[in-house]
Amino acid sequence: MGMDASELGRGLFRILATGDPVLAADVVHPEFRNREAAVSPEACSTPGPAGVLASGAWMRSAFSDLRFVVTDVADAGDRVWVRLRMQGRHTGPFVKFRDGALDQAVPPTAREIDFEQIHVLGLRDGKVVSHEAVRDDVTMLGQLGVFPPEPAGMLRMVGWRLTGRAKRAAQRVTTQAADAAAQG
């Protein structure tokens, strides 16, 4: 017997936190699409379990001890809403992309993140087939010292860009995401 909507929703976030390819095959539909993948490495846009595994690798490369603490789940047949808190420690570069190219790289700060998100998951054939989210990214960026900008943090980001560290971090994260996608 398959998982119910609540179990599917929770399972998707266990995959992101752990990178479990077996769970990804059980939870994620082969035609899965992630609307939020626009700011992540290209591999995160891959349909199906591979894209979810790539997304998890991307997030875990920036945040150690990554957790998604689910606070509420609601479902309506072919949709499930998951409210949660994303938590972890920023121990690797947090790299964001735009149109497939490096947009921003936040050097590791060792700071804790803890912010709220709401995810809307589409369901088909007993699996998660689509994802979109509303995240409190302003709170996360504040916890990292990016917004409002802290002078020391901004200098580190500029230094990373000028020395090529940001570009190398983007290449490393892209490779890690692609490797994770290959598991799916």
JSON list of C-alpha atoms in Angstrom, two decimals, residues 93-96 102-107 157 160-161 165-167 169-170:
[
{"chain": "A", "resi": 93, "resn": "PRO", "atom": "CA", "xyz": [28.92, 28.47, 0.57]},
{"chain": "A", "resi": 94, "resn": "PHE", "atom": "CA", "xyz": [25.25, 29.20, -0.13]},
{"chain": "A", "resi": 95, "resn": "VAL", "atom": "CA", "xyz": [25.27, 29.64, -3.90]},
{"chain": "A", "resi": 96, "resn": "LYS", "atom": "CA", "xyz": [22.29, 30.97, -5.83]},
{"chain": "A", "resi": 102, "resn": "LEU", "atom": "CA", "xyz": [26.29, 32.29, -10.62]},
{"chain": "A", "resi": 103, "resn": "ASP", "atom": "CA", "xyz": [24.15, 35.02, -9.08]},
{"chain": "A", "resi": 104, "resn": "GLN", "atom": "CA", "xyz": [25.29, 35.13, -5.45]},
{"chain": "A", "resi": 105, "resn": "ALA", "atom": "CA", "xyz": [27.62, 33.16, -3.20]},
{"chain": "A", "resi": 106, "resn": "VAL", "atom": "CA", "xyz": [27.38, 33.70, 0.55]},
{"chain": "A", "resi": 107, "resn": "PRO", "atom": "CA", "xyz": [30.59, 32.46, 2.19]},
{"chain": "A", "resi": 157, "resn": "MET", "atom": "CA", "xyz": [31.08, 38.27, -0.48]},
{"chain": "A", "resi": 160, "resn": "TRP", "atom": "CA", "xyz": [34.92, 35.90, -2.79]},
{"chain": "A", "resi": 161, "resn": "ARG", "atom": "CA", "xyz": [33.72, 37.27, -6.11]},
{"chain": "A", "resi": 165, "resn": "ARG", "atom": "CA", "xyz": [36.18, 31.75, -4.84]},
{"chain": "A", "resi": 166, "resn": "ALA", "atom": "CA", "xyz": [32.50, 32.40, -5.63]},
{"chain": "A", "resi": 167, "resn": "LYS", "atom": "CA", "xyz": [32.91, 30.95, -9.13]},
{"chain": "A", "resi": 169, "resn": "ALA", "atom": "CA", "xyz": [32.09, 27.40, -5.14]},
{"chain": "A", "resi": 170, "resn": "ALA", "atom": "CA", "xyz": [29.40, 27.54, -7.84]}
]
